[in-house]
PDB file of C-alpha atoms in Angstrom:
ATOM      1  CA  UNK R   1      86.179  77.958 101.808  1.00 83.00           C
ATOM      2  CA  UNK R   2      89.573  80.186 101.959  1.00 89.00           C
ATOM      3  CA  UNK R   3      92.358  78.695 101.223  1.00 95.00           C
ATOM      4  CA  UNK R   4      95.095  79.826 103.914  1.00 97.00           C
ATOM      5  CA  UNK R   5      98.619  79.084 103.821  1.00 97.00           C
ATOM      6  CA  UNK R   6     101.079  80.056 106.697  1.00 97.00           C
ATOM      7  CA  UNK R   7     104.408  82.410 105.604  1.00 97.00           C
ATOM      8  CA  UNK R   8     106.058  79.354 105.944  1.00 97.00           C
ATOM      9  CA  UNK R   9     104.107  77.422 103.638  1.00 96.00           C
ATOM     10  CA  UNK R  10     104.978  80.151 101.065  1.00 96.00           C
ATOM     11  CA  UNK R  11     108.657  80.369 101.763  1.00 97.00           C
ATOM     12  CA  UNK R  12     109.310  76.605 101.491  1.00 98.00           C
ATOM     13  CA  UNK R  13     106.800  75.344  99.039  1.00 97.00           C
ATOM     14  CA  UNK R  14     106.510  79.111  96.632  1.00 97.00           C
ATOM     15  CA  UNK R  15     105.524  76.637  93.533  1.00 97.00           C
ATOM     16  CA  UNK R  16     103.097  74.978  95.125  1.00 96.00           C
ATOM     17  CA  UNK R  17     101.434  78.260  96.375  1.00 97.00           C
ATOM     18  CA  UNK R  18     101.728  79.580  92.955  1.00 97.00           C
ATOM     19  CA  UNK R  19      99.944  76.629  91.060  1.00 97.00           C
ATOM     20  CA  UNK R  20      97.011  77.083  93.428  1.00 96.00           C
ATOM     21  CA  UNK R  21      96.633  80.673  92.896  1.00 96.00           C
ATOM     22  CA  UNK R  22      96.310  80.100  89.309  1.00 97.00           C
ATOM     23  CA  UNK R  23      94.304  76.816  89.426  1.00 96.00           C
ATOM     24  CA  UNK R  24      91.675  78.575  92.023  1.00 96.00           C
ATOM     25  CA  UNK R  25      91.890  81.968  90.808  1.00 95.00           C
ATOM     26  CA  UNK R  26      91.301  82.498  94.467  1.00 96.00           C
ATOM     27  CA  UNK R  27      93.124  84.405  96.218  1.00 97.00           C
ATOM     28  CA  UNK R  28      95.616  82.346  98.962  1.00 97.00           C
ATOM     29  CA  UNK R  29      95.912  83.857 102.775  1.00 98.00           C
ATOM     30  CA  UNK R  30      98.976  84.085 104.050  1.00 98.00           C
ATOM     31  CA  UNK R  31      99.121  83.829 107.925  1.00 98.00           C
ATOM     32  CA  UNK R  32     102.040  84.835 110.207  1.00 97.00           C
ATOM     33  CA  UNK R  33     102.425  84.019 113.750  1.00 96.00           C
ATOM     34  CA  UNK R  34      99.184  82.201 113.211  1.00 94.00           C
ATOM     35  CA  UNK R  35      97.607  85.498 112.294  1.00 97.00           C
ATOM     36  CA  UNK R  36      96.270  86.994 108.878  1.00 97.00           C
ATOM     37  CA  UNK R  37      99.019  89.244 107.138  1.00 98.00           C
ATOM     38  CA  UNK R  38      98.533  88.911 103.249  1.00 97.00           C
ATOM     39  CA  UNK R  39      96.484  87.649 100.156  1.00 97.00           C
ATOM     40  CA  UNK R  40      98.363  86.241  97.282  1.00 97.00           C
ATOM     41  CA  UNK R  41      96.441  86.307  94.257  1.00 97.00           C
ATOM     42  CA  UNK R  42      97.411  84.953  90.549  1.00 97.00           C
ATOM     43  CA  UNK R  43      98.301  88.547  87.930  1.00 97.00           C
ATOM     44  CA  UNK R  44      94.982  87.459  86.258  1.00 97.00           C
ATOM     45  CA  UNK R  45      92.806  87.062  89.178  1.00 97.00           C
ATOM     46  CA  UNK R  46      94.141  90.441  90.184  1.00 97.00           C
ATOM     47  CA  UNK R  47      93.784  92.253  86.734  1.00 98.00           C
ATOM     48  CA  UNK R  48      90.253  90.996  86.753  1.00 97.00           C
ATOM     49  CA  UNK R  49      89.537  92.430  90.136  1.00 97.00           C
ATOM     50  CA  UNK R  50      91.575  96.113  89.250  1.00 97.00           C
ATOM     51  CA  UNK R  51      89.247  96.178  86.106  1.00 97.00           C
ATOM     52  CA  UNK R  52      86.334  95.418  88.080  1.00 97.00           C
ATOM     53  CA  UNK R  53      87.496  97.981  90.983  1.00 98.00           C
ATOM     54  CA  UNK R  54      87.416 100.369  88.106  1.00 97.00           C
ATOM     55  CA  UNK R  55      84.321  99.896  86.785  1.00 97.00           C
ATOM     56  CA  UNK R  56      82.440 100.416  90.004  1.00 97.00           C
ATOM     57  CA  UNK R  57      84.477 103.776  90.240  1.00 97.00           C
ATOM     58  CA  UNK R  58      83.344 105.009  86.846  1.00 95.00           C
ATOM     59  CA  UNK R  59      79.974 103.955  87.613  1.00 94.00           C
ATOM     60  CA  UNK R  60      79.812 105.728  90.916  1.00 96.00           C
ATOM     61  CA  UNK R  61      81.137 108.513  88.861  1.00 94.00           C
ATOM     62  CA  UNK R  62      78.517 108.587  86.618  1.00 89.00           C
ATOM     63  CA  UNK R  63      75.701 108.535  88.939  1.00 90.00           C
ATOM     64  CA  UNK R  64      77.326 111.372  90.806  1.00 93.00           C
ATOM     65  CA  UNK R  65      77.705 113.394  87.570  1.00 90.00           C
ATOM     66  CA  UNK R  66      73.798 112.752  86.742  1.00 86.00           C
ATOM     67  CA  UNK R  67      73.289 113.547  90.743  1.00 90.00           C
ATOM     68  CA  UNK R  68      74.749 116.416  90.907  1.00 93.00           C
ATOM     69  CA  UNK R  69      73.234 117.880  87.243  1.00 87.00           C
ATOM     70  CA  UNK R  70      76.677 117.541  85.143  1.00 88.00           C
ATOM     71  CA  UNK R  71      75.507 114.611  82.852  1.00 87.00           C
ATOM     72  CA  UNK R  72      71.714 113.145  81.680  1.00 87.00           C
ATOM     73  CA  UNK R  73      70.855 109.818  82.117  1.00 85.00           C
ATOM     74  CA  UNK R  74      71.454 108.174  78.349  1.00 87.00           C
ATOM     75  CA  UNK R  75      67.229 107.574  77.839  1.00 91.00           C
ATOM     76  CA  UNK R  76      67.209 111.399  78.373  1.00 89.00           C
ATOM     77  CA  UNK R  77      70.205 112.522  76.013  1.00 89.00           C
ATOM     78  CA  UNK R  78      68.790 110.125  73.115  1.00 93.00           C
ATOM     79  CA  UNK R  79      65.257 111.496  73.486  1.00 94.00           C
ATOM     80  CA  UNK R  80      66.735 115.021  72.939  1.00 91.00           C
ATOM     81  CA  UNK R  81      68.408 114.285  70.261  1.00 93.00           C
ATOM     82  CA  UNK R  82      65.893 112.314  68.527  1.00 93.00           C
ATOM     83  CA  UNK R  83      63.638 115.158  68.847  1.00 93.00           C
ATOM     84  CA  UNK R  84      66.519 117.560  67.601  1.00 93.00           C
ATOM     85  CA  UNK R  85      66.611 115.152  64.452  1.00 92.00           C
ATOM     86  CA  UNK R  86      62.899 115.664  64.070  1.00 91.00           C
ATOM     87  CA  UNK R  87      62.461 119.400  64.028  1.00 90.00           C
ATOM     88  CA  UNK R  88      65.913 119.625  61.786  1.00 84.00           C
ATOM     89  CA  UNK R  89      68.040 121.533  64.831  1.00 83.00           C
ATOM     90  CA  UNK R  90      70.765 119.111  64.851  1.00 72.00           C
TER      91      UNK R  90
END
C-alpha cells in the first residue's frame, strides 16, 4: 500500500518522514491541496533505482546494437573465436 503524506505532514514532522523513507525503502507521496505533487525517496532507495534505470538503458542498448548489426550476440562472438583458436587465426 503507498504510503502518502500531505506537504504538511512533511513540513511539520520532516524526521518522521525521513525515518520512514529509510525504514520502507519506499518511496513516501507527498500530496498538496489533497492532490499528488511529489515522491520522497531515501538516497539509497534512489541510487538503487538510478542503477537499475541504467541497466535497462544499457540493455536496451545492446539489443539495439545486435538489432541493428553493430554488435553479435555473446554465444555468437565466443563461437568465432573458439573456432579462430582452432584453425590458429587468432
Amino acid at each position: 500500500m503507498p504510503l502518502i503524506k500531505s506537504s504538511t505532514d512533511l513540513r511539520n514532522h520532516y524526521n518522521e518522514v525521513s525515518s520512514l523513507c529509510h525504514q520502507t525503502r519506499e518511496p513516501v507521496f507527498i500530496t498538496k491541496n489533497g492532490r499528488g505533487d511529489l515522491a520522497v525517496l531515501s538516497i539509497e532507495s534512489y541510487e538503487e533505482l538510478a542503477g537499475k534505470k541504467e541497466l535497462y538503458q544499457l540493455l536496451a542498448d545492446g539489443r539495439s546494437d545486435i538489432k541493428s548489426g553493430r554488435k553479435r550476440p555473446l554465444d555468437e562472438a565466443m563461437l568465432s573465436i573458439k573456432q579462430e583458436l582452432t584453425n590458429g587465426t587468432l
